[in-house]
XYZ file of C-alpha atoms in Angstrom:
164
model
C 151.326 132.327 108.407
C 147.769 133.021 107.275
C 147.834 129.795 105.246
C 148.953 127.827 108.295
C 146.153 129.266 110.425
C 143.560 128.508 107.735
C 144.709 124.882 107.519
C 144.547 124.529 111.292
C 140.989 125.923 111.359
C 139.919 123.651 108.507
C 141.508 120.614 110.154
C 139.818 121.380 113.465
C 136.470 122.076 111.777
C 136.557 118.971 109.624
C 137.327 116.770 112.649
C 134.568 118.310 114.729
C 132.013 118.148 111.921
C 132.505 114.467 111.108
C 129.345 112.768 112.326
C 129.571 109.414 113.978
C 127.336 106.955 112.217
C 126.348 103.748 113.935
C 124.534 101.000 112.120
C 122.057 98.729 113.851
C 123.087 95.131 113.985
C 121.071 92.497 112.159
C 119.720 91.328 115.506
C 118.638 94.862 116.488
C 116.940 95.367 113.117
C 115.153 92.016 113.347
C 114.024 92.749 116.918
C 112.745 96.204 115.930
C 110.841 94.732 112.954
C 109.286 92.002 115.105
C 108.263 94.557 117.752
C 106.606 96.696 115.059
C 104.711 93.718 113.602
C 103.487 92.695 117.054
C 102.545 96.226 118.085
C 100.404 96.675 114.955
C 99.100 93.090 114.800
C 100.292 92.844 111.185
C 100.592 89.047 111.140
C 96.920 88.577 112.046
C 95.857 91.342 109.641
C 97.746 89.820 106.708
C 96.598 86.317 107.631
C 92.979 87.497 107.670
C 93.340 89.229 104.297
C 94.939 86.198 102.654
C 92.291 83.907 104.176
C 89.511 86.159 102.804
C 91.048 86.220 99.305
C 91.478 82.437 99.250
C 87.980 81.659 100.521
C 86.050 84.316 98.560
C 88.174 84.152 95.394
C 87.219 87.676 94.281
C 87.480 88.335 90.563
C 89.386 91.548 91.351
C 91.656 90.676 94.313
C 93.480 94.028 94.326
C 90.229 96.001 94.625
C 88.992 93.469 97.186
C 92.061 94.145 99.358
C 91.721 97.926 98.975
C 88.067 97.683 99.995
C 88.823 95.308 102.875
C 91.402 97.738 104.278
C 89.493 101.007 103.803
C 85.733 100.498 104.046
C 83.574 100.604 107.131
C 81.819 97.269 107.628
C 84.475 95.922 105.266
C 83.604 92.227 105.548
C 80.167 92.877 104.035
C 80.942 95.870 101.816
C 84.015 94.311 100.154
C 82.152 91.193 98.993
C 82.250 91.136 95.183
C 79.510 90.150 92.767
C 79.994 88.180 89.527
C 81.138 91.382 87.817
C 83.938 91.953 90.349
C 82.177 94.902 91.979
C 82.091 95.150 95.743
C 78.774 95.776 97.420
C 80.072 99.260 98.230
C 80.826 100.078 94.566
C 77.581 98.531 93.373
C 75.617 100.727 95.792
C 77.492 103.826 94.638
C 76.817 103.003 90.970
C 73.129 102.456 91.690
C 73.000 105.886 93.350
C 74.300 107.383 90.095
C 71.837 105.277 88.077
C 68.938 106.590 90.177
C 70.157 110.164 89.697
C 70.143 109.665 85.914
C 66.725 107.911 85.962
C 64.693 111.113 86.318
C 61.336 109.489 85.460
C 61.954 106.712 88.042
C 61.121 103.996 85.519
C 64.015 101.790 86.595
C 65.523 102.297 83.138
C 67.594 105.068 81.642
C 67.119 106.291 78.094
C 69.335 108.459 75.925
C 67.430 111.653 76.788
C 68.034 111.113 80.527
C 71.683 110.279 79.892
C 72.209 113.454 77.833
C 70.432 115.514 80.509
C 72.600 114.088 83.270
C 75.800 114.490 81.238
C 75.056 118.141 80.415
C 74.230 118.909 84.041
C 77.374 117.197 85.374
C 80.149 118.199 82.995
C 79.363 116.117 79.943
C 79.407 119.152 77.689
C 82.814 118.055 76.421
C 81.099 115.109 74.693
C 79.161 115.588 71.482
C 75.681 114.115 71.049
C 77.200 111.471 68.757
C 79.762 110.488 71.398
C 77.026 110.208 74.024
C 74.925 108.060 71.654
C 77.915 105.807 71.088
C 78.562 105.441 74.807
C 74.883 104.763 75.430
C 74.964 101.952 72.860
C 77.841 100.399 74.812
C 75.602 100.359 77.908
C 72.536 99.014 76.078
C 73.325 95.304 75.653
C 69.916 94.249 74.346
C 69.613 97.307 72.058
C 66.138 98.308 73.305
C 67.197 101.966 73.690
C 67.017 101.679 77.463
C 69.609 100.723 80.048
C 68.481 98.894 83.163
C 70.408 98.630 86.438
C 72.028 95.322 85.453
C 73.349 96.718 82.157
C 74.551 99.895 83.886
C 76.438 98.017 86.613
C 77.871 95.505 84.146
C 79.163 98.290 81.875
C 81.019 99.978 84.718
C 82.407 96.726 86.044
C 84.185 96.304 82.690
C 85.474 99.857 82.451
C 86.623 100.761 85.966
C 89.871 99.456 87.433
C 90.990 99.517 91.077
C 89.963 102.681 92.866
C 90.664 104.350 96.153
C 87.720 104.717 98.501
C 88.635 108.284 99.421
């Protein structure tokens, strides 16, 4: 008798607990997708991005698209130079260069680089490692790195980045 009651409770519970799942039709899904695209103007956005990539032919199209979608004044700031750096990234690198250039000569030497590295967490690098890195920056081997060399070095070593 107890077994019979338990089965009846389980049968009743299992019937009541079965959720009714309804699937959207292909037409409903398509209509919902089209409404979303229209509401968010995605077709024009994507068309504009593709047009910009095709006309500007950036050397780093992925970073160009990230910049185009995330930067203020994106049309100007996402424009890339010959090194594939956007104007935004170039400006940020030049800010760092100026912070390293403590004597304001427009060039950075090893002493300034070591000073900046020690002040900003470069203590994990030995003097020899810093000298080696500095040589990578210094294309013309004059023991100084100018803005062009600095920007060029980072354009080779930095991949796509978020702007946040």
